[in-house]
JSON list of C-alpha atoms in Angstrom, two decimals:
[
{"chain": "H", "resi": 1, "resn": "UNK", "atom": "CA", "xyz": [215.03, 62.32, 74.58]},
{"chain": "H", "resi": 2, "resn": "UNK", "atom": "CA", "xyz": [218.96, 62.30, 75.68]},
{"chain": "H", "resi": 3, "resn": "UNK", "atom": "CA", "xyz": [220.43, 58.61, 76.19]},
{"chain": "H", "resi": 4, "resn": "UNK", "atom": "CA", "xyz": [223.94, 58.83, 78.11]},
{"chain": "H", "resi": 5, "resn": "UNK", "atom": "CA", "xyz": [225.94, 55.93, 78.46]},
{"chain": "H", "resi": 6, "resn": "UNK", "atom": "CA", "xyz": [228.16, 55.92, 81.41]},
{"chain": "H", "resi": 7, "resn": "UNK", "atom": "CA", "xyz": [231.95, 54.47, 80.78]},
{"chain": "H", "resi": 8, "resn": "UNK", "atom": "CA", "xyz": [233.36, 51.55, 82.05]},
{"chain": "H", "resi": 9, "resn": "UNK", "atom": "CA", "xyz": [237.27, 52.14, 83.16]},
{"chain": "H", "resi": 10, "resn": "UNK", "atom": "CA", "xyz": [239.91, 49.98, 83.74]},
{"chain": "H", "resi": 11, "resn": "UNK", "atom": "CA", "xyz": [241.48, 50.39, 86.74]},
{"chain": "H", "resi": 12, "resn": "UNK", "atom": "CA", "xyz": [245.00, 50.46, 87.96]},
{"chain": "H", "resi": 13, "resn": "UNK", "atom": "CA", "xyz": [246.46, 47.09, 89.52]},
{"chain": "H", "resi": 14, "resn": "UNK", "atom": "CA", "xyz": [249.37, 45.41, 90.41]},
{"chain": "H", "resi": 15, "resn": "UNK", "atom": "CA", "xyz": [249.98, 41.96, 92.42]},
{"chain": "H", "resi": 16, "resn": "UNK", "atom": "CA", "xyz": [252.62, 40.04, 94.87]},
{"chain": "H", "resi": 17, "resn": "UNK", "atom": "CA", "xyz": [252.44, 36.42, 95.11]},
{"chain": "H", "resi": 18, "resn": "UNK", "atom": "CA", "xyz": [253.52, 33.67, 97.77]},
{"chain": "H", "resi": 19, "resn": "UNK", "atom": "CA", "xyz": [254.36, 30.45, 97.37]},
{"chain": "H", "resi": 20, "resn": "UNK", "atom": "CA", "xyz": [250.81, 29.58, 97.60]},
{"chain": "H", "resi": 21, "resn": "UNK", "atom": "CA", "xyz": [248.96, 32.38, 96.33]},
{"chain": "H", "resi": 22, "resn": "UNK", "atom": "CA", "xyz": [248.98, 35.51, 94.16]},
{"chain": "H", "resi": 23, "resn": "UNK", "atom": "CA", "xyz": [246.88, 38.61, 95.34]},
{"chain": "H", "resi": 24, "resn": "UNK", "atom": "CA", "xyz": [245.81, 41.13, 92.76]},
{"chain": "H", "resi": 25, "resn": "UNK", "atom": "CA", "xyz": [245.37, 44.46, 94.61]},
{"chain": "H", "resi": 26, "resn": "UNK", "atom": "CA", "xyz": [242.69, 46.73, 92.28]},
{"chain": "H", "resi": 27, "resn": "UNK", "atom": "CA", "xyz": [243.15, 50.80, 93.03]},
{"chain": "H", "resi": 28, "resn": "UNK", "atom": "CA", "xyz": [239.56, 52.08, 93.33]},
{"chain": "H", "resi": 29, "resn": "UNK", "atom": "CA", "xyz": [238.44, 53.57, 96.70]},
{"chain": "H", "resi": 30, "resn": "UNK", "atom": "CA", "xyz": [235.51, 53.23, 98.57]},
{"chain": "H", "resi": 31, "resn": "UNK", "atom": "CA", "xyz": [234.02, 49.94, 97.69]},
{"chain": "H", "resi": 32, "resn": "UNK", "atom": "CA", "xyz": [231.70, 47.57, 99.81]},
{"chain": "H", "resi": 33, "resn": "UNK", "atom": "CA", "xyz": [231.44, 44.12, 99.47]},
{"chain": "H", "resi": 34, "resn": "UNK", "atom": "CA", "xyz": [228.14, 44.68, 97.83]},
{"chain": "H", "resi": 35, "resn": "UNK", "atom": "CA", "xyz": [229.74, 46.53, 94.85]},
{"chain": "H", "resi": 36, "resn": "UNK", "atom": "CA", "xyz": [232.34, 44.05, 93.36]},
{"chain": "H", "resi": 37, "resn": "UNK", "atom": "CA", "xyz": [231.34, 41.14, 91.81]},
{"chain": "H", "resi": 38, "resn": "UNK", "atom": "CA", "xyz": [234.25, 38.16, 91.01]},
{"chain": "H", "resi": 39, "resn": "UNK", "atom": "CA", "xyz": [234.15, 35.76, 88.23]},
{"chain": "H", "resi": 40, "resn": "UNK", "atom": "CA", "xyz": [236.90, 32.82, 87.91]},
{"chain": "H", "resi": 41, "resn": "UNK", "atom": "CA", "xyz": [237.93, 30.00, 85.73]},
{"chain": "H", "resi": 42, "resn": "UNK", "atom": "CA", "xyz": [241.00, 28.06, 86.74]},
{"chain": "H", "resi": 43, "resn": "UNK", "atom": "CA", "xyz": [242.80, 30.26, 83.72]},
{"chain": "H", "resi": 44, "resn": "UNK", "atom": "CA", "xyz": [241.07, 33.79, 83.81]},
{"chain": "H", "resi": 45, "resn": "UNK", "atom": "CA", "xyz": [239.55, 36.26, 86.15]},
{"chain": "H", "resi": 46, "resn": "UNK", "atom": "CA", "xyz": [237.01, 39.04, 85.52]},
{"chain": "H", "resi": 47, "resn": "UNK", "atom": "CA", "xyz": [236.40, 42.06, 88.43]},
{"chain": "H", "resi": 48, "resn": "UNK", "atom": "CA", "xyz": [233.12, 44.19, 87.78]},
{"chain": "H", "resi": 49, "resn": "UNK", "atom": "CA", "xyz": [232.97, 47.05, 90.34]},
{"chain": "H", "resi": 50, "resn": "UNK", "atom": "CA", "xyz": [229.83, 48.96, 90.01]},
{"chain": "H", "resi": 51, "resn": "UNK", "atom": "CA", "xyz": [230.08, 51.73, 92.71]},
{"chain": "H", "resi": 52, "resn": "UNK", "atom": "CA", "xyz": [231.39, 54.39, 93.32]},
{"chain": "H", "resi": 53, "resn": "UNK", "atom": "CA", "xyz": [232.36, 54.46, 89.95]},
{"chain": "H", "resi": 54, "resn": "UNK", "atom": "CA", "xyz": [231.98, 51.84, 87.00]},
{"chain": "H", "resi": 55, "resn": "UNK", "atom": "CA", "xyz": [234.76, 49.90, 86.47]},
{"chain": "H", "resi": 56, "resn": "UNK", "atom": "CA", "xyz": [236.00, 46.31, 84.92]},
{"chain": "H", "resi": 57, "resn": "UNK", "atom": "CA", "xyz": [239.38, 44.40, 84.81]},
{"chain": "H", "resi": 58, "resn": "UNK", "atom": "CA", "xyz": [239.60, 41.02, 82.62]},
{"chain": "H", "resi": 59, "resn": "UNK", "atom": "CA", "xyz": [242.42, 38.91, 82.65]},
{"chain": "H", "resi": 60, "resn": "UNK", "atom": "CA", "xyz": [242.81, 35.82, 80.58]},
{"chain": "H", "resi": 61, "resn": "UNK", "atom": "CA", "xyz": [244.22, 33.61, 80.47]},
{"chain": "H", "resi": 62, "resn": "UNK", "atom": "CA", "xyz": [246.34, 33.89, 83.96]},
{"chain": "H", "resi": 63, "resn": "UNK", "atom": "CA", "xyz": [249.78, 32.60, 84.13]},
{"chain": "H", "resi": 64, "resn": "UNK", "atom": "CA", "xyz": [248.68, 29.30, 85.96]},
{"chain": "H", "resi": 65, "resn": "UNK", "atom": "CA", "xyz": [246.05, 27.80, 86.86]},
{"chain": "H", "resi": 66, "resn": "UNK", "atom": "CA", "xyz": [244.22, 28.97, 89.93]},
{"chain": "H", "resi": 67, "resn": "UNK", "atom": "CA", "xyz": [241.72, 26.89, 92.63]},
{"chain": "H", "resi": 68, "resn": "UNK", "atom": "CA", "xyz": [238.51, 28.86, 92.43]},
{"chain": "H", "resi": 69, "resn": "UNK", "atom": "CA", "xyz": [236.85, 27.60, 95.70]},
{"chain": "H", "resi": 70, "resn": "UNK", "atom": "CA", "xyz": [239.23, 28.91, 97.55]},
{"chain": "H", "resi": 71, "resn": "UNK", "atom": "CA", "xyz": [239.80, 32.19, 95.49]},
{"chain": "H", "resi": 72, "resn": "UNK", "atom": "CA", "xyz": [237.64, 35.68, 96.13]},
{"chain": "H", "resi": 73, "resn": "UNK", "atom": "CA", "xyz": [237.72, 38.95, 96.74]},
{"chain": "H", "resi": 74, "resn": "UNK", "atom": "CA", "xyz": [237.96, 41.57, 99.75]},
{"chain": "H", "resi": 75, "resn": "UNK", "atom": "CA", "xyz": [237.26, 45.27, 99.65]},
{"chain": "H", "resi": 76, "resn": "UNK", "atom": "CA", "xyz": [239.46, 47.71, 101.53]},
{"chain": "H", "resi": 77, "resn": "UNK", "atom": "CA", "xyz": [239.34, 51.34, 102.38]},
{"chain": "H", "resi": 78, "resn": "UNK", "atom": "CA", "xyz": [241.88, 52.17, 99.51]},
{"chain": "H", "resi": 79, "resn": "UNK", "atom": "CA", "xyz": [241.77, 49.46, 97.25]},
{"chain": "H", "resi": 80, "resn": "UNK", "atom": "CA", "xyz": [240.05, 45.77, 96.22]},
{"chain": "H", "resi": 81, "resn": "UNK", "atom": "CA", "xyz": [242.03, 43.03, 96.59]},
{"chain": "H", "resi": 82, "resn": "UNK", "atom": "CA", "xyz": [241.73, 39.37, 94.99]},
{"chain": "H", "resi": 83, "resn": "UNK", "atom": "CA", "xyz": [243.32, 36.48, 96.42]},
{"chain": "H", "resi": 84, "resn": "UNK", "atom": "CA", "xyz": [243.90, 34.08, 93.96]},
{"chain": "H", "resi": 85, "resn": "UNK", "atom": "CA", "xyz": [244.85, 30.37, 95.13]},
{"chain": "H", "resi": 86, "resn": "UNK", "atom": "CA", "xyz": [247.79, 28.80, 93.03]},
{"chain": "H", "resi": 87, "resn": "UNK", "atom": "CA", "xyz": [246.94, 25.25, 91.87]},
{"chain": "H", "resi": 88, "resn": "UNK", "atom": "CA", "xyz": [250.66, 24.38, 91.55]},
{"chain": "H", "resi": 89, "resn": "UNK", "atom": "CA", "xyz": [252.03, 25.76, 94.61]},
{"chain": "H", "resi": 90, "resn": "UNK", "atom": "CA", "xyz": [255.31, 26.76, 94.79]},
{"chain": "H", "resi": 91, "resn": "UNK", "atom": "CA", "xyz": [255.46, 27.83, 91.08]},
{"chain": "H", "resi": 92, "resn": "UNK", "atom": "CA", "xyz": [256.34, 31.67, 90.48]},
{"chain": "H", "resi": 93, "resn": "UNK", "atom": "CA", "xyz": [254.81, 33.51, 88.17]},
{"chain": "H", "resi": 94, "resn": "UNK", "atom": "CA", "xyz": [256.73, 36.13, 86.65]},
{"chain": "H", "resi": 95, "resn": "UNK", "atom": "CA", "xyz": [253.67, 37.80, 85.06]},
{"chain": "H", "resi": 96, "resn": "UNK", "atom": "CA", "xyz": [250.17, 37.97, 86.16]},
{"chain": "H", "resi": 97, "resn": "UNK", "atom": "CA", "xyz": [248.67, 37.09, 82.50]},
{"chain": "H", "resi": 98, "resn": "UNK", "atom": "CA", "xyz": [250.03, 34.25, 80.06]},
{"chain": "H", "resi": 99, "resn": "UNK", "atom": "CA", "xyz": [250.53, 33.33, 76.53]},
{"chain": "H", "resi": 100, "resn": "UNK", "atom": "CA", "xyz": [247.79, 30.68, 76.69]},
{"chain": "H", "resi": 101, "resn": "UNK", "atom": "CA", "xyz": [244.94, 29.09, 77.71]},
{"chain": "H", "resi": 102, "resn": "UNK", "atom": "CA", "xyz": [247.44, 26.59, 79.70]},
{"chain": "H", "resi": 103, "resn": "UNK", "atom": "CA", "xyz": [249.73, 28.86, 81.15]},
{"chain": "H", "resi": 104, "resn": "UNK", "atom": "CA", "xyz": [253.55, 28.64, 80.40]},
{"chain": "H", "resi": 105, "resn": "UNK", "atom": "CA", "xyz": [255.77, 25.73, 81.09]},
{"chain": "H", "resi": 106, "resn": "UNK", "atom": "CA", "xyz": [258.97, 27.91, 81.90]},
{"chain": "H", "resi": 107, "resn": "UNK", "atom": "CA", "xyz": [258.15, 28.98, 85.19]},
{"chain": "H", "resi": 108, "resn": "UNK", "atom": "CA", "xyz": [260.63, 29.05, 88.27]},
{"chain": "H", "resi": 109, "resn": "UNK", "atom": "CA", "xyz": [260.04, 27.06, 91.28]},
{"chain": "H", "resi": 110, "resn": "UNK", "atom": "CA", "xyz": [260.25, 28.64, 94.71]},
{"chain": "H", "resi": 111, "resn": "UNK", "atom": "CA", "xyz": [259.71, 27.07, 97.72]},
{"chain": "H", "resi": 112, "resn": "UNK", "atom": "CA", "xyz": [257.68, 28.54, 101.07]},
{"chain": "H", "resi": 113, "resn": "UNK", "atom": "CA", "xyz": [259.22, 31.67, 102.94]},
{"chain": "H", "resi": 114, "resn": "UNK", "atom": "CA", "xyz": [259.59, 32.21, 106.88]},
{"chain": "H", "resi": 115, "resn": "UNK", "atom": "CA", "xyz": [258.34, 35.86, 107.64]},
{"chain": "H", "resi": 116, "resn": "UNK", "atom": "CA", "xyz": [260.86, 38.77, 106.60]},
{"chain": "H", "resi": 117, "resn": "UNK", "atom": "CA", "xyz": [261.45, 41.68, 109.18]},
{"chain": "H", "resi": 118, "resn": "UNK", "atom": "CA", "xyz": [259.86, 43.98, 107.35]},
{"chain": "H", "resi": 119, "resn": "UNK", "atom": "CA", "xyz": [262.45, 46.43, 108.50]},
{"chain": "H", "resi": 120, "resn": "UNK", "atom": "CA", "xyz": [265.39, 45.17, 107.36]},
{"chain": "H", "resi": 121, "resn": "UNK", "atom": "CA", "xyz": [266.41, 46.74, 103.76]},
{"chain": "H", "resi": 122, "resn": "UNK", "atom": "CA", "xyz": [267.29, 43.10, 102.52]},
{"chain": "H", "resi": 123, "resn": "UNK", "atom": "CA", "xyz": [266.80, 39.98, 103.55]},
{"chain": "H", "resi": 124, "resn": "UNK", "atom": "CA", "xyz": [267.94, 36.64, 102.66]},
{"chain": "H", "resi": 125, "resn": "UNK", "atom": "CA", "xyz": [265.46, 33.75, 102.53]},
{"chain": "H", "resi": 126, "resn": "UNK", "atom": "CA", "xyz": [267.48, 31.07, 101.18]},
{"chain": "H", "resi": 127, "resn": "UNK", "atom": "CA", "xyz": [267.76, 29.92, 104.76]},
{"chain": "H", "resi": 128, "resn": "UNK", "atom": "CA", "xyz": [264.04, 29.25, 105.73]},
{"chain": "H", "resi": 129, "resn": "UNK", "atom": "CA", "xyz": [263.59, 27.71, 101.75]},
{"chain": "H", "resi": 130, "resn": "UNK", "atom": "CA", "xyz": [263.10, 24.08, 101.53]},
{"chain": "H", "resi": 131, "resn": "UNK", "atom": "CA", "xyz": [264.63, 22.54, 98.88]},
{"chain": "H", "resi": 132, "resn": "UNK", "atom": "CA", "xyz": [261.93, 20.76, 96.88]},
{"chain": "H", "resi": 133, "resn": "UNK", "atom": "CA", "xyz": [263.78, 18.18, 95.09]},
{"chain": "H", "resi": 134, "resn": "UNK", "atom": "CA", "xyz": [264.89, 17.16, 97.68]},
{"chain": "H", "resi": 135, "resn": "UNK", "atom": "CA", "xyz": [261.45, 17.06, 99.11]},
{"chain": "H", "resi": 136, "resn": "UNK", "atom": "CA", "xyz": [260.08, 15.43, 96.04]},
{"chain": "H", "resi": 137, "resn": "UNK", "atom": "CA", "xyz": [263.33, 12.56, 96.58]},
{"chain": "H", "resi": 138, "resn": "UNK", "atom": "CA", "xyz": [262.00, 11.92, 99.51]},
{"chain": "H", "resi": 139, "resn": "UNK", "atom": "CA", "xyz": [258.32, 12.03, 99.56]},
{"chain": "H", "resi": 140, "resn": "UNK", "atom": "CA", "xyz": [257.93, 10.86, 103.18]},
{"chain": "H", "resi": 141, "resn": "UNK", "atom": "CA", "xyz": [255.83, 12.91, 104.78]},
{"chain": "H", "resi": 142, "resn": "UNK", "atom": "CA", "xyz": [253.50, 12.42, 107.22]},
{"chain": "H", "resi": 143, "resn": "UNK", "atom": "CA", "xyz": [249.87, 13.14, 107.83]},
{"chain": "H", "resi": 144, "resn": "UNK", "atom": "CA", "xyz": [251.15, 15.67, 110.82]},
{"chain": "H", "resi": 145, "resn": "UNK", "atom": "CA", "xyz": [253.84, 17.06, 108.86]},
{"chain": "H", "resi": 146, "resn": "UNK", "atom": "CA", "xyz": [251.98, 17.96, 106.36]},
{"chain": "H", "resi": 147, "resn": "UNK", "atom": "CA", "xyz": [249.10, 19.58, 108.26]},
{"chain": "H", "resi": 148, "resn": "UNK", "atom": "CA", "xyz": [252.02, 21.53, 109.59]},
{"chain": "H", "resi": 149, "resn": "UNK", "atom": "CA", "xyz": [253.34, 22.48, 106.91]},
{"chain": "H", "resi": 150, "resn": "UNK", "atom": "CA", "xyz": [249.95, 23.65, 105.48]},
{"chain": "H", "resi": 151, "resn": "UNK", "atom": "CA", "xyz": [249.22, 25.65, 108.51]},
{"chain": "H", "resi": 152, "resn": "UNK", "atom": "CA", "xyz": [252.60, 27.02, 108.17]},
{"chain": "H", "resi": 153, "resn": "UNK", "atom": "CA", "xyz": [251.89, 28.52, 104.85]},
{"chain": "H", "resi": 154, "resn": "UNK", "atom": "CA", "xyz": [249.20, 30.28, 105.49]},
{"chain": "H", "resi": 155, "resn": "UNK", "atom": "CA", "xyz": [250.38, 31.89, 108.97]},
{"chain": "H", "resi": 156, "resn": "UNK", "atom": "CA", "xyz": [253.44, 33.27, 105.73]},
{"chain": "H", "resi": 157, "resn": "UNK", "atom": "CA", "xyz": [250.62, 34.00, 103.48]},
{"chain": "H", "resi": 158, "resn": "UNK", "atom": "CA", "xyz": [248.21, 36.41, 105.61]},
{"chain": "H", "resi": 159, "resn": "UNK", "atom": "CA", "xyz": [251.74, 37.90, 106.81]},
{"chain": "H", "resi": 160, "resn": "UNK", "atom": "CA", "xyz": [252.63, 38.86, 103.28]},
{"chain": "H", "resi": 161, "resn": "UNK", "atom": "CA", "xyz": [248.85, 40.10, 102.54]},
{"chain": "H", "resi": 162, "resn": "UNK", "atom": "CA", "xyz": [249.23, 42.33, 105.46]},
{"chain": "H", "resi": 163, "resn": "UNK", "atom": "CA", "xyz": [252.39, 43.48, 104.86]},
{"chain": "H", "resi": 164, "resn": "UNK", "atom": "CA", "xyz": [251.65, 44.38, 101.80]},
{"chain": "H", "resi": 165, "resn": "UNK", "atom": "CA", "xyz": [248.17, 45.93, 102.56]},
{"chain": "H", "resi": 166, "resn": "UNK", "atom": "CA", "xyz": [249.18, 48.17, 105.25]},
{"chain": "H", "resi": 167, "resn": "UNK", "atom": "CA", "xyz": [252.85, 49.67, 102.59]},
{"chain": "H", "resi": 168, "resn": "UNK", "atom": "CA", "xyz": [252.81, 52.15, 100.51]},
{"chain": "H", "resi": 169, "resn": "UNK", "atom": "CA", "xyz": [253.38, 52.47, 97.19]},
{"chain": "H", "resi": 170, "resn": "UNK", "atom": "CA", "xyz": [257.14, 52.44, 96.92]},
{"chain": "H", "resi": 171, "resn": "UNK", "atom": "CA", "xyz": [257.67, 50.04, 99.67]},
{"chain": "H", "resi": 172, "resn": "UNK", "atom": "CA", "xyz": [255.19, 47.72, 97.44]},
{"chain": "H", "resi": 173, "resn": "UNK", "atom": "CA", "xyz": [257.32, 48.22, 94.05]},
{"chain": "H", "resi": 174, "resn": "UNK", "atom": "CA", "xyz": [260.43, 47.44, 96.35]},
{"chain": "H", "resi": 175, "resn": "UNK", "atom": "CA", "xyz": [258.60, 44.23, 97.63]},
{"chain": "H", "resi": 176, "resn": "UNK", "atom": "CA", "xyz": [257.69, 43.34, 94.20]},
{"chain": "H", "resi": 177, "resn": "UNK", "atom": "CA", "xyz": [260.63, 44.24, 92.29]},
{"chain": "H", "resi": 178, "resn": "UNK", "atom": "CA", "xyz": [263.27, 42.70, 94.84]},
{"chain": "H", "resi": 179, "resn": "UNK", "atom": "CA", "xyz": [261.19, 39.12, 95.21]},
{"chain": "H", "resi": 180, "resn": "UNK", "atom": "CA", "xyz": [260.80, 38.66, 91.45]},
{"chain": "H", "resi": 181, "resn": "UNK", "atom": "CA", "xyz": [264.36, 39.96, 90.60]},
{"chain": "H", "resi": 182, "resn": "UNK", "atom": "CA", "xyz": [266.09, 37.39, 93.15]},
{"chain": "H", "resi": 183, "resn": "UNK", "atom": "CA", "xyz": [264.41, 34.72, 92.24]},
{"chain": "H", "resi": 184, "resn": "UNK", "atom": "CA", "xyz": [262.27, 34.83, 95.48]},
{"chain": "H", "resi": 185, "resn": "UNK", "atom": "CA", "xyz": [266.04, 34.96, 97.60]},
{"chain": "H", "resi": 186, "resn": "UNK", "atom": "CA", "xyz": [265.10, 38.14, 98.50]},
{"chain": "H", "resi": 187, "resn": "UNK", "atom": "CA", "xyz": [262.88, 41.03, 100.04]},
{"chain": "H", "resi": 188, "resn": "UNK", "atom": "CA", "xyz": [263.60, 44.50, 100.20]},
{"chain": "H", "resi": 189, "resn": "UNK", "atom": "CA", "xyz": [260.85, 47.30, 101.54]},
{"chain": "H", "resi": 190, "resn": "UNK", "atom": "CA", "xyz": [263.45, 49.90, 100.66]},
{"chain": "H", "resi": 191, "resn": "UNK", "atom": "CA", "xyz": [262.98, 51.00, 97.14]},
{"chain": "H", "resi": 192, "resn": "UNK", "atom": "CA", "xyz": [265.71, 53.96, 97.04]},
{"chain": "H", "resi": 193, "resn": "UNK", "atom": "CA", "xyz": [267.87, 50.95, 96.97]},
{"chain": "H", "resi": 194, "resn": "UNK", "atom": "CA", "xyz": [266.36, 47.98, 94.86]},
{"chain": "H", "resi": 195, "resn": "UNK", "atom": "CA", "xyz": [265.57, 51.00, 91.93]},
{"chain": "H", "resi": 196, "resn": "UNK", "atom": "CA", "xyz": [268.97, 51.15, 91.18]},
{"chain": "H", "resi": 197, "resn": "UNK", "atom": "CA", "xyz": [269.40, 48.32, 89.67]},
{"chain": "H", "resi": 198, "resn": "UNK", "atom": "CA", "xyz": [268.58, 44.27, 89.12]},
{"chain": "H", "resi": 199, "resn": "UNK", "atom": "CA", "xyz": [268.53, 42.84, 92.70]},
{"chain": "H", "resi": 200, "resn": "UNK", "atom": "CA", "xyz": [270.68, 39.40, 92.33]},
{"chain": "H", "resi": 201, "resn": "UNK", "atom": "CA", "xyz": [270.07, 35.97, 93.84]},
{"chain": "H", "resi": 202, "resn": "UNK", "atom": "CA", "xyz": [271.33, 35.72, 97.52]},
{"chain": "H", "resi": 203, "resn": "UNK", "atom": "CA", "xyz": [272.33, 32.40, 97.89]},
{"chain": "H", "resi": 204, "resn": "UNK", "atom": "CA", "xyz": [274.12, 31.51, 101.37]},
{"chain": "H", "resi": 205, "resn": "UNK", "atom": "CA", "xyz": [277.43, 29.79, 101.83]},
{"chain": "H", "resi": 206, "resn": "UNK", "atom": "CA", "xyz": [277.18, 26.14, 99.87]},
{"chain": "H", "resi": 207, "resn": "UNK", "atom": "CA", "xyz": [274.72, 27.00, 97.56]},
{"chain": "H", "resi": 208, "resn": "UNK", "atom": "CA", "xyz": [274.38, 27.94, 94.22]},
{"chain": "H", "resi": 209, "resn": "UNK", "atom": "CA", "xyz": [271.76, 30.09, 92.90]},
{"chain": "H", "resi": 210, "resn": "UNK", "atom": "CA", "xyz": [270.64, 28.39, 89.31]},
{"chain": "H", "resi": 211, "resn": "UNK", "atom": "CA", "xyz": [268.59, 29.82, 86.37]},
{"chain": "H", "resi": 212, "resn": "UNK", "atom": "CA", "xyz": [265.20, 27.98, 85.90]}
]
């Protein structure tokens, strides 16, 4: 009798994050819902896909630490894609795995976008960013304001996911590279231009851009 085990791959991945959220986008085609199967912690995240080929991704521990009610997973033509909901929102994570069980300490903070045009080459988004010390001086907000501002974030946050679902692949690493390069300042679909080299901080008149 002939025993053949069938092999388990890891598949190719890369992620974006809001101020809210990070999604993991997972490069194997033709999945249904009924094929992927999501397991969470609030520090680690494992993806079995079973069809149409075998394949796994573990990641642990994450950067931060993630709200796994309102995590989960999505399958697309091309790809799967795992939203992952940020328990410290606003925190950017410069990796998608960290160094420990607790994530690391020396994160920078970034505060909530207002949608890019997506056809600009770059953007600056210092102008729609709320300063949060300030907000956190203040701490005054109202029961309406804040279901605002809620709502608001999300409207940015299934922008970005579509945005970023419907790109391709350079226009992603532009998106990517340009965001995490500025300090969140920036966004740039136009990756002949943010390859060539680091894409800097855009601050507008009166500000400063700092190092976290």
């Amino acid at each position: 009798m002939t025993t053949s085990t069938e092999s388990i791959s890891s598949p190719r991945f890369d992620f974006f994050q809001t101020a809210t959220q990070v999604i993991v986008s997972v490069y194997v085609k033709g999945c249904s819902q009924d094929d992927v199967q999501l397991d969470t912690d609030d520090h680690s995240l494992r993806l079995t896909i079973n069809a149409p080929t075998k394949a796994s991704l573990v990641i642990a521990p994450l950067f931060g630490p993630i709200d796994t009610s309102n995590s989960g997973v999505t399958t697309l033509p091309s790809k799967v894609e795992i939203s992952l909901q940020k328990l410290q929102p606003g925190i950017q994570w410069p990796s998608l795995q960290g160094s420990d069980a607790g994530g690391s300490t020396t994160s920078t903070t970034v505060a909530s976008t207002s949608t890019p045009n997506p056809t600009s080459r770059t953007r600056s988004k210092w102008d729609s960013f709320k300063d949060e010390e300030e907000e956190d001086g203040q701490n005054k907000t109202t029961g309406n304001e804040t279901g605002k501002s809620t709502k608001d974030e999300a409207s940015i946050d299934d922008f970005f996911k579509q945005l970023y679902a419907n790109a391709d692949d350079d226009t992603r690493k532009a998106m990517m590279k340009s965001y995490q390069e500025s300090g969140g300042t920036a966004l740039s679909t136009n990756w002949e231009e943010v390859k060539k080299g680091t894409v800097k901080s855009q601050p507008p008149k009166g500000m400063e851009a700092r190092k976290w």
